[in-house]
C-alpha cells in the first residue's frame, strides 16, 4: 500500500495503489500449502477492510490513459475537446482531420487489464466474511467501476468482449473469442448500474467516495450517450436509455438544487468538498498528492488553444448568435480580438484570456502600469471586476510570477516572451489561479478537479428531454437558464428559436436541438466531452473539418508576428492568423468509418476471431 493512514482516512481519489501479487493457493495436502509470505485471493479478500483497501486502487480509472476524460497530466483533461476540434493542440495536428489514424497506429484504448482488476474484487465477494449488506455494497462499487471502463470501451469500439469474471488459462474460447454485440454490452452496463444504484451505500465510504449519487451521475452520462448514439446511428432501442437518463437526472437535480455562483470557480477552487453541485472530485493536498495543471497553464508548456470557429459559437450577451446579433463587433476584417470578445457570453472570457496590453516596469517581475491607450485596459477592468475571490487577477502572471504584458500573445512574436504564448491567440486558462502553489515545482498545485457535477447532469437532462419530444420552456428554465443566470446571459426563449435563429448552424440539426448542444459545448468546454459528443450525434465532419484559425491581426500585431505564421488575405476570415492549412484543401478530413475506432492490428493477429470495424 502506497501512501499514509491519513490518505486512507481522507479518501484521496487516486492517492493509493495496491501493490500485491494475487496468487492462487491450494491446501489439498500438507505438501501443498498457501504461501505465508504472499497475499492470495483467499487471504487478501476476507474482511470489509480488505475490500476497502483494494477498492481505493480502483479510483485510478479516473486518470487512466485509456480514457479521453482523464485527470492526470498537463492537458490530459482537454483531450476529448482537442479530438473534437473544439480546441487545438499547437504541438501537432488533429489526427482525424489529417487522416493519420490507422489500425497500425491505433488511437488506443483496447485494454482489458482494468476489467480484470475489478473482476478480481467481484469474484471474491461471495466467499468473504462480510455481511450480506456489505457484500452487496462492494458488488455495487465494483459494478460502478467496471461500467465506467466498459462505457469507454464501447464508446470507442462498439462491439467489445464482455468479461464478467477473472479468466483462467483454460477459458480459451473467451480469451480468443469474438466480440460481444453492442446491444448486449450496453444492456449489461445499464443493468449493472441500476443494480448498483439500489444496493450501494448512500454515502459510500464517506466524503468524496463512490456512493449512490456517483452511480446515478454515471447512469445519466452513459444513458444519454447510448440513447443518442442509437438514435443517430440507426441502431434503434434508444427510448430505454433516454428514459433512464431522464429518470436518474431528475433525481440528481432534486438532490442537488444549488450550483456554484461563479462559472469559473469550479475549476479554480482549492477545496471542492461541499461545493454546490459537486458529486465527486479529485482532491489534491499539499505534500500528499498534487497536480501540474495550474503550473502548466502559467508556464511555457501549454499547447492547448481555442480557435476562431469555436470562439464564434459562443452567443452574444443578448442571447443571439454572432451571425444575427447587432451586438457582435468582430465580423469586420479590420476588427480585433477586443471587438470579437466584446458583448459575448462571459464563459468565453473565463476559458480564453481576453485581450489587453500593459507596460512592465523595470526592477521587478510583477510591477506594471497601464499603457497610454485606454482601449488596452478594457478587459483588465472587466475581469478584475468579475473576479470576487481575488485569485484570478489581471493582467495574468506566469509561474515565476512574471506579468504577461499582452494578450493575444503570439508565440515567437517580436518583443514577446515564451511563457503563456500560443499560436492562435486564444489562450486556454481553465485551471488558472494565483492562490495555488505553482512556484514550488511542476506538481505542487492543490486546486481540486471535479469528476461528476450537477451542471453536466442538467445538460444531459435537457438533451434527453428534447430527444424524447418533451423539451419546452419549463425544461429550459430548469436547466439551461439556471446555468446562464450566473453569467448574466439572457434566458433561452424556446419559442423564439426558429430556422432563422442561427443561419450558421449545421443545417442537419433542428434549431432548438442545436441551441441545446451549443449550451453543452459552452458550459462543459475543456472538460473533454467533445469527441464522444460529436460522434454520438453523428456530426463529426461539421466540427472536425474546419481549419483552426487564430485571432485577427491588425497592423501592430502583424508587424510583431513571427515568419512562421500566416494570415488569411481574402474572404470572411481575412486578417486571421493561422499555422495549419485547411484539411479539406489538402484532400483530408473526417471519414465516415471514423465513428468507430480501429481495433489494433496486433490484436487481430493474436486473435483470429476478432473482426476489424467496417472501413478500416
PDB file of C-alpha atoms in Angstrom, residues 318-606:
ATOM      1  CA  UNK A 318     -28.241  39.484 -26.000  1.00  0.00           C
ATOM      2  CA  UNK A 319     -28.677  35.711 -26.298  1.00  0.00           C
ATOM      3  CA  UNK A 320     -28.259  35.717 -30.086  1.00  0.00           C
ATOM      4  CA  UNK A 321     -25.603  34.054 -32.274  1.00  0.00           C
ATOM      5  CA  UNK A 322     -22.947  36.274 -33.809  1.00  0.00           C
ATOM      6  CA  UNK A 323     -24.481  35.622 -37.237  1.00  0.00           C
ATOM      7  CA  UNK A 324     -27.535  37.732 -36.356  1.00  0.00           C
ATOM      8  CA  UNK A 325     -26.724  39.733 -33.228  1.00  0.00           C
ATOM      9  CA  UNK A 326     -26.388  43.521 -33.628  1.00  0.00           C
ATOM     10  CA  UNK A 327     -24.139  43.414 -30.565  1.00  0.00           C
ATOM     11  CA  UNK A 328     -21.370  41.490 -32.328  1.00  0.00           C
ATOM     12  CA  UNK A 329     -18.450  43.742 -33.341  1.00  0.00           C
ATOM     13  CA  UNK A 330     -15.940  41.189 -34.551  1.00  0.00           C
ATOM     14  CA  UNK A 331     -17.127  40.443 -38.085  1.00  0.00           C
ATOM     15  CA  UNK A 332     -15.204  43.145 -39.929  1.00  0.00           C
ATOM     16  CA  UNK A 333     -11.806  42.273 -41.408  1.00  0.00           C
ATOM     17  CA  UNK A 334     -10.329  45.244 -39.538  1.00  0.00           C
ATOM     18  CA  UNK A 335     -11.765  44.140 -36.181  1.00  0.00           C
ATOM     19  CA  UNK A 336      -9.561  42.970 -33.325  1.00  0.00           C
ATOM     20  CA  UNK A 337      -9.806  40.342 -30.618  1.00  0.00           C
ATOM     21  CA  UNK A 338     -11.161  43.064 -28.344  1.00  0.00           C
ATOM     22  CA  UNK A 339     -14.021  43.662 -30.770  1.00  0.00           C
ATOM     23  CA  UNK A 340     -14.653  39.936 -31.081  1.00  0.00           C
ATOM     24  CA  UNK A 341     -14.866  39.371 -27.296  1.00  0.00           C
ATOM     25  CA  UNK A 342     -16.984  42.442 -26.551  1.00  0.00           C
ATOM     26  CA  UNK A 343     -20.639  41.767 -25.612  1.00  0.00           C
ATOM     27  CA  UNK A 344     -20.133  37.995 -25.502  1.00  0.00           C
ATOM     28  CA  UNK A 345     -21.146  35.156 -23.200  1.00  0.00           C
ATOM     29  CA  UNK A 346     -18.761  35.542 -20.267  1.00  0.00           C
ATOM     30  CA  UNK A 347     -17.972  31.852 -20.328  1.00  0.00           C
ATOM     31  CA  UNK A 348     -15.776  32.604 -23.336  1.00  0.00           C
ATOM     32  CA  UNK A 349     -13.755  35.076 -21.261  1.00  0.00           C
ATOM     33  CA  UNK A 350     -13.444  32.510 -18.463  1.00  0.00           C
ATOM     34  CA  UNK A 351     -11.953  29.897 -20.812  1.00  0.00           C
ATOM     35  CA  UNK A 352      -9.812  32.128 -23.066  1.00  0.00           C
ATOM     36  CA  UNK A 353      -7.704  35.016 -21.768  1.00  0.00           C
ATOM     37  CA  UNK A 354      -9.290  38.183 -23.191  1.00  0.00           C
ATOM     38  CA  UNK A 355      -7.098  40.816 -24.873  1.00  0.00           C
ATOM     39  CA  UNK A 356      -5.136  43.520 -23.051  1.00  0.00           C
ATOM     40  CA  UNK A 357      -1.775  45.245 -23.046  1.00  0.00           C
ATOM     41  CA  UNK A 358       0.272  46.753 -20.217  1.00  0.00           C
ATOM     42  CA  UNK A 359       3.801  48.043 -19.730  1.00  0.00           C
ATOM     43  CA  UNK A 360       6.122  46.161 -17.413  1.00  0.00           C
ATOM     44  CA  UNK A 361       8.127  48.312 -15.054  1.00  0.00           C
ATOM     45  CA  UNK A 362      11.868  47.818 -14.581  1.00  0.00           C
ATOM     46  CA  UNK A 363      13.180  46.421 -11.344  1.00  0.00           C
ATOM     47  CA  UNK A 364      10.647  43.669 -10.753  1.00  0.00           C
ATOM     48  CA  UNK A 365       8.841  40.801 -12.391  1.00  0.00           C
ATOM     49  CA  UNK A 366       5.292  41.705 -11.382  1.00  0.00           C
ATOM     50  CA  UNK A 367       5.215  45.512 -11.475  1.00  0.00           C
ATOM     51  CA  UNK A 368       3.352  47.068 -14.377  1.00  0.00           C
ATOM     52  CA  UNK A 369       1.417  50.147 -15.448  1.00  0.00           C
ATOM     53  CA  UNK A 370      -1.320  50.933 -17.948  1.00  0.00           C
ATOM     54  CA  UNK A 371      -0.391  51.981 -21.469  1.00  0.00           C
ATOM     55  CA  UNK A 372      -1.381  55.360 -22.867  1.00  0.00           C
ATOM     56  CA  UNK A 373      -4.207  53.760 -24.851  1.00  0.00           C
ATOM     57  CA  UNK A 374      -7.396  53.335 -22.760  1.00  0.00           C
ATOM     58  CA  UNK A 375      -8.520  50.514 -25.074  1.00  0.00           C
ATOM     59  CA  UNK A 376      -5.712  48.331 -23.733  1.00  0.00           C
ATOM     60  CA  UNK A 377      -7.313  48.183 -20.276  1.00  0.00           C
ATOM     61  CA  UNK A 378     -10.936  47.381 -21.245  1.00  0.00           C
ATOM     62  CA  UNK A 379     -10.755  43.712 -20.297  1.00  0.00           C
ATOM     63  CA  UNK A 380      -8.344  44.274 -17.410  1.00  0.00           C
ATOM     64  CA  UNK A 381     -11.021  46.295 -15.669  1.00  0.00           C
ATOM     65  CA  UNK A 382     -13.812  43.903 -16.638  1.00  0.00           C
ATOM     66  CA  UNK A 383     -12.094  40.712 -15.470  1.00  0.00           C
ATOM     67  CA  UNK A 384     -10.915  42.236 -12.188  1.00  0.00           C
ATOM     68  CA  UNK A 385     -14.456  43.403 -11.537  1.00  0.00           C
ATOM     69  CA  UNK A 386     -15.886  39.948 -12.265  1.00  0.00           C
ATOM     70  CA  UNK A 387     -13.434  38.086 -10.033  1.00  0.00           C
ATOM     71  CA  UNK A 388     -14.789  38.264  -6.482  1.00  0.00           C
ATOM     72  CA  UNK A 389     -12.207  35.913  -4.951  1.00  0.00           C
ATOM     73  CA  UNK A 390      -9.019  37.721  -5.891  1.00  0.00           C
ATOM     74  CA  UNK A 391      -7.402  34.514  -7.140  1.00  0.00           C
ATOM     75  CA  UNK A 392      -7.575  35.429 -10.851  1.00  0.00           C
ATOM     76  CA  UNK A 393      -6.172  38.981 -11.069  1.00  0.00           C
ATOM     77  CA  UNK A 394      -5.442  40.676 -14.396  1.00  0.00           C
ATOM     78  CA  UNK A 395      -3.000  41.082 -16.051  1.00  0.00           C
ATOM     79  CA  UNK A 396      -2.170  37.387 -15.753  1.00  0.00           C
ATOM     80  CA  UNK A 397       1.021  36.057 -14.207  1.00  0.00           C
ATOM     81  CA  UNK A 398       3.315  33.302 -15.308  1.00  0.00           C
ATOM     82  CA  UNK A 399       4.527  30.867 -12.644  1.00  0.00           C
ATOM     83  CA  UNK A 400       7.624  32.826 -11.526  1.00  0.00           C
ATOM     84  CA  UNK A 401       5.463  35.081 -11.096  1.00  0.00           C
ATOM     85  CA  UNK A 402       6.025  37.349 -14.071  1.00  0.00           C
ATOM     86  CA  UNK A 403       3.477  39.762 -15.508  1.00  0.00           C
ATOM     87  CA  UNK A 404       2.429  38.830 -19.032  1.00  0.00           C
ATOM     88  CA  UNK A 405       2.255  42.169 -20.765  1.00  0.00           C
ATOM     89  CA  UNK A 406      -0.071  41.314 -23.641  1.00  0.00           C
ATOM     90  CA  UNK A 407      -2.847  39.121 -24.923  1.00  0.00           C
ATOM     91  CA  UNK A 408      -3.093  37.832 -27.572  1.00  0.00           C
ATOM     92  CA  UNK A 409       0.456  36.661 -27.013  1.00  0.00           C
ATOM     93  CA  UNK A 410       1.596  35.052 -30.249  1.00  0.00           C
ATOM     94  CA  UNK A 411       4.423  32.547 -29.889  1.00  0.00           C
ATOM     95  CA  UNK A 412       7.648  33.928 -31.304  1.00  0.00           C
ATOM     96  CA  UNK A 413       6.247  37.429 -31.885  1.00  0.00           C
ATOM     97  CA  UNK A 414       8.666  40.339 -31.713  1.00  0.00           C
ATOM     98  CA  UNK A 415       9.083  41.560 -28.163  1.00  0.00           C
ATOM     99  CA  UNK A 416       7.164  38.662 -26.626  1.00  0.00           C
ATOM    100  CA  UNK A 417       8.437  36.162 -24.078  1.00  0.00           C
ATOM    101  CA  UNK A 418       7.799  32.417 -24.128  1.00  0.00           C
ATOM    102  CA  UNK A 419       5.597  31.978 -21.015  1.00  0.00           C
ATOM    103  CA  UNK A 420       1.881  31.864 -21.743  1.00  0.00           C
ATOM    104  CA  UNK A 421       2.183  32.374 -25.508  1.00  0.00           C
ATOM    105  CA  UNK A 422       0.491  30.374 -28.256  1.00  0.00           C
ATOM    106  CA  UNK A 423      -0.206  30.272 -31.981  1.00  0.00           C
ATOM    107  CA  UNK A 424      -3.855  31.269 -32.373  1.00  0.00           C
ATOM    108  CA  UNK A 425      -4.042  33.967 -29.706  1.00  0.00           C
ATOM    109  CA  UNK A 426      -6.905  32.165 -27.919  1.00  0.00           C
ATOM    110  CA  UNK A 427      -5.021  31.028 -24.814  1.00  0.00           C
ATOM    111  CA  UNK A 428      -6.963  28.489 -22.711  1.00  0.00           C
ATOM    112  CA  UNK A 429      -6.624  29.009 -18.951  1.00  0.00           C
ATOM    113  CA  UNK A 430      -9.277  26.857 -17.305  1.00  0.00           C
ATOM    114  CA  UNK A 431      -7.205  25.998 -14.196  1.00  0.00           C
ATOM    115  CA  UNK A 432      -5.547  29.396 -13.880  1.00  0.00           C
ATOM    116  CA  UNK A 433      -5.445  30.958 -10.422  1.00  0.00           C
ATOM    117  CA  UNK A 434      -2.758  32.596  -8.294  1.00  0.00           C
ATOM    118  CA  UNK A 435      -3.882  31.071  -4.988  1.00  0.00           C
ATOM    119  CA  UNK A 436      -2.448  27.612  -5.597  1.00  0.00           C
ATOM    120  CA  UNK A 437       1.278  26.916  -5.425  1.00  0.00           C
ATOM    121  CA  UNK A 438       2.952  26.884  -8.843  1.00  0.00           C
ATOM    122  CA  UNK A 439       6.352  28.151  -7.700  1.00  0.00           C
ATOM    123  CA  UNK A 440       7.352  25.015  -5.800  1.00  0.00           C
ATOM    124  CA  UNK A 441       7.615  22.851  -8.918  1.00  0.00           C
ATOM    125  CA  UNK A 442       5.772  21.169 -11.749  1.00  0.00           C
ATOM    126  CA  UNK A 443       3.375  19.278  -9.461  1.00  0.00           C
ATOM    127  CA  UNK A 444       2.823  21.490  -6.450  1.00  0.00           C
ATOM    128  CA  UNK A 445      -0.672  22.795  -7.130  1.00  0.00           C
ATOM    129  CA  UNK A 446      -3.615  21.717  -4.982  1.00  0.00           C
ATOM    130  CA  UNK A 447      -6.635  23.048  -6.869  1.00  0.00           C
ATOM    131  CA  UNK A 448      -9.254  20.264  -6.918  1.00  0.00           C
ATOM    132  CA  UNK A 449     -10.830  18.892 -10.118  1.00  0.00           C
ATOM    133  CA  UNK A 450     -14.483  17.795 -10.438  1.00  0.00           C
ATOM    134  CA  UNK A 451     -15.297  14.374 -11.883  1.00  0.00           C
ATOM    135  CA  UNK A 452     -19.099  14.492 -11.708  1.00  0.00           C
ATOM    136  CA  UNK A 453     -21.029  17.721 -11.166  1.00  0.00           C
ATOM    137  CA  UNK A 454     -24.665  18.709 -11.469  1.00  0.00           C
ATOM    138  CA  UNK A 455     -24.175  21.106 -14.397  1.00  0.00           C
ATOM    139  CA  UNK A 456     -23.396  18.157 -16.671  1.00  0.00           C
ATOM    140  CA  UNK A 457     -26.451  16.297 -15.360  1.00  0.00           C
ATOM    141  CA  UNK A 458     -28.682  19.309 -16.093  1.00  0.00           C
ATOM    142  CA  UNK A 459     -27.471  19.385 -19.676  1.00  0.00           C
ATOM    143  CA  UNK A 460     -27.912  15.617 -20.000  1.00  0.00           C
ATOM    144  CA  UNK A 461     -31.500  16.059 -18.850  1.00  0.00           C
ATOM    145  CA  UNK A 462     -32.232  18.919 -21.250  1.00  0.00           C
ATOM    146  CA  UNK A 463     -30.905  16.958 -24.223  1.00  0.00           C
ATOM    147  CA  UNK A 464     -32.678  13.719 -23.308  1.00  0.00           C
ATOM    148  CA  UNK A 465     -35.962  15.596 -22.841  1.00  0.00           C
ATOM    149  CA  UNK A 466     -35.609  17.056 -26.329  1.00  0.00           C
ATOM    150  CA  UNK A 467     -34.827  13.676 -27.851  1.00  0.00           C
ATOM    151  CA  UNK A 468     -37.976  12.290 -26.229  1.00  0.00           C
ATOM    152  CA  UNK A 469     -40.086  15.203 -27.506  1.00  0.00           C
ATOM    153  CA  UNK A 470     -40.541  16.775 -24.070  1.00  0.00           C
ATOM    154  CA  UNK A 471     -38.295  19.847 -24.156  1.00  0.00           C
ATOM    155  CA  UNK A 472     -40.231  23.063 -23.525  1.00  0.00           C
ATOM    156  CA  UNK A 473     -39.800  26.383 -21.750  1.00  0.00           C
ATOM    157  CA  UNK A 474     -40.178  24.801 -18.321  1.00  0.00           C
ATOM    158  CA  UNK A 475     -37.306  22.398 -19.030  1.00  0.00           C
ATOM    159  CA  UNK A 476     -35.170  25.232 -20.401  1.00  0.00           C
ATOM    160  CA  UNK A 477     -35.844  27.246 -17.229  1.00  0.00           C
ATOM    161  CA  UNK A 478     -34.927  24.289 -15.022  1.00  0.00           C
ATOM    162  CA  UNK A 479     -31.631  23.643 -16.802  1.00  0.00           C
ATOM    163  CA  UNK A 480     -30.082  25.955 -19.388  1.00  0.00           C
ATOM    164  CA  UNK A 481     -31.476  29.171 -17.991  1.00  0.00           C
ATOM    165  CA  UNK A 482     -30.216  28.399 -14.488  1.00  0.00           C
ATOM    166  CA  UNK A 483     -26.728  27.970 -15.939  1.00  0.00           C
ATOM    167  CA  UNK A 484     -26.982  31.187 -17.898  1.00  0.00           C
ATOM    168  CA  UNK A 485     -28.167  33.165 -14.902  1.00  0.00           C
ATOM    169  CA  UNK A 486     -24.798  33.062 -13.144  1.00  0.00           C
ATOM    170  CA  UNK A 487     -23.032  34.610 -16.151  1.00  0.00           C
ATOM    171  CA  UNK A 488     -25.743  37.245 -16.684  1.00  0.00           C
ATOM    172  CA  UNK A 489     -26.851  35.797 -20.012  1.00  0.00           C
ATOM    173  CA  UNK A 490     -30.441  36.266 -21.206  1.00  0.00           C
ATOM    174  CA  UNK A 491     -32.742  33.306 -20.787  1.00  0.00           C
ATOM    175  CA  UNK A 492     -33.371  30.896 -23.634  1.00  0.00           C
ATOM    176  CA  UNK A 493     -36.833  31.523 -25.050  1.00  0.00           C
ATOM    177  CA  UNK A 494     -37.711  28.294 -26.797  1.00  0.00           C
ATOM    178  CA  UNK A 495     -40.478  29.780 -28.976  1.00  0.00           C
ATOM    179  CA  UNK A 496     -38.008  32.320 -30.414  1.00  0.00           C
ATOM    180  CA  UNK A 497     -35.645  29.668 -31.767  1.00  0.00           C
ATOM    181  CA  UNK A 498     -36.763  29.326 -35.366  1.00  0.00           C
ATOM    182  CA  UNK A 499     -34.988  28.239 -38.541  1.00  0.00           C
ATOM    183  CA  UNK A 500     -33.644  31.775 -38.870  1.00  0.00           C
ATOM    184  CA  UNK A 501     -32.242  31.911 -35.327  1.00  0.00           C
ATOM    185  CA  UNK A 502     -28.733  30.909 -36.429  1.00  0.00           C
ATOM    186  CA  UNK A 503     -28.111  30.735 -40.186  1.00  0.00           C
ATOM    187  CA  UNK A 504     -24.571  29.478 -39.454  1.00  0.00           C
ATOM    188  CA  UNK A 505     -25.645  26.303 -37.649  1.00  0.00           C
ATOM    189  CA  UNK A 506     -25.232  22.818 -39.080  1.00  0.00           C
ATOM    190  CA  UNK A 507     -28.407  22.676 -41.223  1.00  0.00           C
ATOM    191  CA  UNK A 508     -28.866  18.969 -40.489  1.00  0.00           C
ATOM    192  CA  UNK A 509     -29.671  19.769 -36.863  1.00  0.00           C
ATOM    193  CA  UNK A 510     -33.041  21.248 -35.794  1.00  0.00           C
ATOM    194  CA  UNK A 511     -32.717  24.791 -34.386  1.00  0.00           C
ATOM    195  CA  UNK A 512     -33.724  24.084 -30.770  1.00  0.00           C
ATOM    196  CA  UNK A 513     -31.546  20.985 -30.580  1.00  0.00           C
ATOM    197  CA  UNK A 514     -28.631  22.973 -31.976  1.00  0.00           C
ATOM    198  CA  UNK A 515     -29.015  25.509 -29.174  1.00  0.00           C
ATOM    199  CA  UNK A 516     -29.153  22.773 -26.542  1.00  0.00           C
ATOM    200  CA  UNK A 517     -25.955  21.292 -27.954  1.00  0.00           C
ATOM    201  CA  UNK A 518     -24.347  24.738 -28.137  1.00  0.00           C
ATOM    202  CA  UNK A 519     -25.085  25.243 -24.459  1.00  0.00           C
ATOM    203  CA  UNK A 520     -23.464  21.899 -23.654  1.00  0.00           C
ATOM    204  CA  UNK A 521     -20.341  22.782 -25.615  1.00  0.00           C
ATOM    205  CA  UNK A 522     -20.034  26.189 -23.948  1.00  0.00           C
ATOM    206  CA  UNK A 523     -20.782  25.069 -20.387  1.00  0.00           C
ATOM    207  CA  UNK A 524     -18.540  21.983 -20.480  1.00  0.00           C
ATOM    208  CA  UNK A 525     -15.746  23.458 -22.618  1.00  0.00           C
ATOM    209  CA  UNK A 526     -12.403  21.977 -21.639  1.00  0.00           C
ATOM    210  CA  UNK A 527     -13.842  19.014 -19.726  1.00  0.00           C
ATOM    211  CA  UNK A 528     -13.196  16.586 -22.578  1.00  0.00           C
ATOM    212  CA  UNK A 529     -16.754  15.609 -23.599  1.00  0.00           C
ATOM    213  CA  UNK A 530     -16.424  16.911 -27.160  1.00  0.00           C
ATOM    214  CA  UNK A 531     -15.241  13.926 -29.185  1.00  0.00           C
ATOM    215  CA  UNK A 532     -17.730  11.466 -27.740  1.00  0.00           C
ATOM    216  CA  UNK A 533     -20.465  14.094 -28.203  1.00  0.00           C
ATOM    217  CA  UNK A 534     -19.873  14.814 -31.882  1.00  0.00           C
ATOM    218  CA  UNK A 535     -19.569  11.088 -32.584  1.00  0.00           C
ATOM    219  CA  UNK A 536     -22.827  10.147 -30.832  1.00  0.00           C
ATOM    220  CA  UNK A 537     -24.583  12.994 -32.679  1.00  0.00           C
ATOM    221  CA  UNK A 538     -23.035  11.765 -35.941  1.00  0.00           C
ATOM    222  CA  UNK A 539     -21.988  15.313 -36.863  1.00  0.00           C
ATOM    223  CA  UNK A 540     -18.223  14.914 -36.539  1.00  0.00           C
ATOM    224  CA  UNK A 541     -17.480  16.183 -40.049  1.00  0.00           C
ATOM    225  CA  UNK A 542     -19.016  19.583 -39.273  1.00  0.00           C
ATOM    226  CA  UNK A 543     -16.705  20.055 -36.278  1.00  0.00           C
ATOM    227  CA  UNK A 544     -13.545  18.250 -37.400  1.00  0.00           C
ATOM    228  CA  UNK A 545     -13.074  19.619 -40.910  1.00  0.00           C
ATOM    229  CA  UNK A 546     -12.803  23.419 -40.323  1.00  0.00           C
ATOM    230  CA  UNK A 547      -9.341  24.946 -40.381  1.00  0.00           C
ATOM    231  CA  UNK A 548      -8.113  26.133 -36.951  1.00  0.00           C
ATOM    232  CA  UNK A 549      -7.828  29.904 -37.410  1.00  0.00           C
ATOM    233  CA  UNK A 550      -6.451  32.406 -34.935  1.00  0.00           C
ATOM    234  CA  UNK A 551      -7.316  35.961 -33.998  1.00  0.00           C
ATOM    235  CA  UNK A 552      -7.417  38.797 -36.488  1.00  0.00           C
ATOM    236  CA  UNK A 553      -4.177  40.717 -36.841  1.00  0.00           C
ATOM    237  CA  UNK A 554      -4.212  44.489 -37.059  1.00  0.00           C
ATOM    238  CA  UNK A 555      -1.127  46.261 -38.389  1.00  0.00           C
ATOM    239  CA  UNK A 556       0.542  46.397 -34.988  1.00  0.00           C
ATOM    240  CA  UNK A 557       0.212  42.644 -34.418  1.00  0.00           C
ATOM    241  CA  UNK A 558       1.207  41.764 -37.962  1.00  0.00           C
ATOM    242  CA  UNK A 559       4.429  43.694 -37.551  1.00  0.00           C
ATOM    243  CA  UNK A 560       5.219  41.593 -34.473  1.00  0.00           C
ATOM    244  CA  UNK A 561       4.299  38.201 -35.937  1.00  0.00           C
ATOM    245  CA  UNK A 562       6.960  35.505 -36.458  1.00  0.00           C
ATOM    246  CA  UNK A 563       7.765  34.480 -40.019  1.00  0.00           C
ATOM    247  CA  UNK A 564       6.322  31.007 -39.433  1.00  0.00           C
ATOM    248  CA  UNK A 565       2.785  32.382 -39.037  1.00  0.00           C
ATOM    249  CA  UNK A 566       0.470  33.196 -41.915  1.00  0.00           C
ATOM    250  CA  UNK A 567      -2.804  35.060 -42.172  1.00  0.00           C
ATOM    251  CA  UNK A 568      -5.875  34.995 -44.366  1.00  0.00           C
ATOM    252  CA  UNK A 569      -5.898  37.716 -47.010  1.00  0.00           C
ATOM    253  CA  UNK A 570      -9.371  37.313 -48.531  1.00  0.00           C
ATOM    254  CA  UNK A 571     -12.864  36.163 -47.668  1.00  0.00           C
ATOM    255  CA  UNK A 572     -14.832  36.490 -44.432  1.00  0.00           C
ATOM    256  CA  UNK A 573     -11.804  35.373 -42.413  1.00  0.00           C
ATOM    257  CA  UNK A 574      -9.454  37.977 -43.850  1.00  0.00           C
ATOM    258  CA  UNK A 575      -6.904  39.106 -41.319  1.00  0.00           C
ATOM    259  CA  UNK A 576      -6.949  35.943 -39.183  1.00  0.00           C
ATOM    260  CA  UNK A 577      -3.630  34.276 -38.467  1.00  0.00           C
ATOM    261  CA  UNK A 578      -3.102  30.548 -38.877  1.00  0.00           C
ATOM    262  CA  UNK A 579      -0.451  27.869 -38.710  1.00  0.00           C
ATOM    263  CA  UNK A 580      -2.155  24.918 -40.420  1.00  0.00           C
ATOM    264  CA  UNK A 581      -3.868  24.772 -43.798  1.00  0.00           C
ATOM    265  CA  UNK A 582      -7.459  23.627 -44.168  1.00  0.00           C
ATOM    266  CA  UNK A 583      -7.665  19.794 -44.138  1.00  0.00           C
ATOM    267  CA  UNK A 584     -10.208  19.655 -46.971  1.00  0.00           C
ATOM    268  CA  UNK A 585      -7.972  21.774 -49.193  1.00  0.00           C
ATOM    269  CA  UNK A 586      -5.326  19.081 -48.836  1.00  0.00           C
ATOM    270  CA  UNK A 587      -7.671  16.205 -49.652  1.00  0.00           C
ATOM    271  CA  UNK A 588      -8.046  15.253 -45.981  1.00  0.00           C
ATOM    272  CA  UNK A 589     -10.901  15.426 -43.483  1.00  0.00           C
ATOM    273  CA  UNK A 590     -13.269  13.237 -41.481  1.00  0.00           C
ATOM    274  CA  UNK A 591     -14.242   9.843 -42.914  1.00  0.00           C
ATOM    275  CA  UNK A 592     -17.467   8.005 -42.170  1.00  0.00           C
ATOM    276  CA  UNK A 593     -15.800   4.936 -40.709  1.00  0.00           C
ATOM    277  CA  UNK A 594     -14.017   7.061 -38.102  1.00  0.00           C
ATOM    278  CA  UNK A 595     -17.113   6.918 -35.896  1.00  0.00           C
ATOM    279  CA  UNK A 596     -15.705   3.678 -34.504  1.00  0.00           C
ATOM    280  CA  UNK A 597     -12.048   3.332 -33.598  1.00  0.00           C
ATOM    281  CA  UNK A 598      -9.945   0.694 -35.362  1.00  0.00           C
ATOM    282  CA  UNK A 599      -9.002  -2.415 -33.442  1.00  0.00           C
ATOM    283  CA  UNK A 600      -5.191  -2.500 -33.229  1.00  0.00           C
ATOM    284  CA  UNK A 601      -3.710  -4.777 -35.856  1.00  0.00           C
ATOM    285  CA  UNK A 602      -1.656  -6.536 -33.191  1.00  0.00           C
ATOM    286  CA  UNK A 603      -4.881  -7.750 -31.561  1.00  0.00           C
ATOM    287  CA  UNK A 604      -6.196  -9.065 -34.868  1.00  0.00           C
ATOM    288  CA  UNK A 605      -3.009 -11.067 -35.288  1.00  0.00           C
ATOM    289  CA  UNK A 606      -3.297 -12.518 -31.785  1.00  0.00           C
TER     290      UNK A 606
END
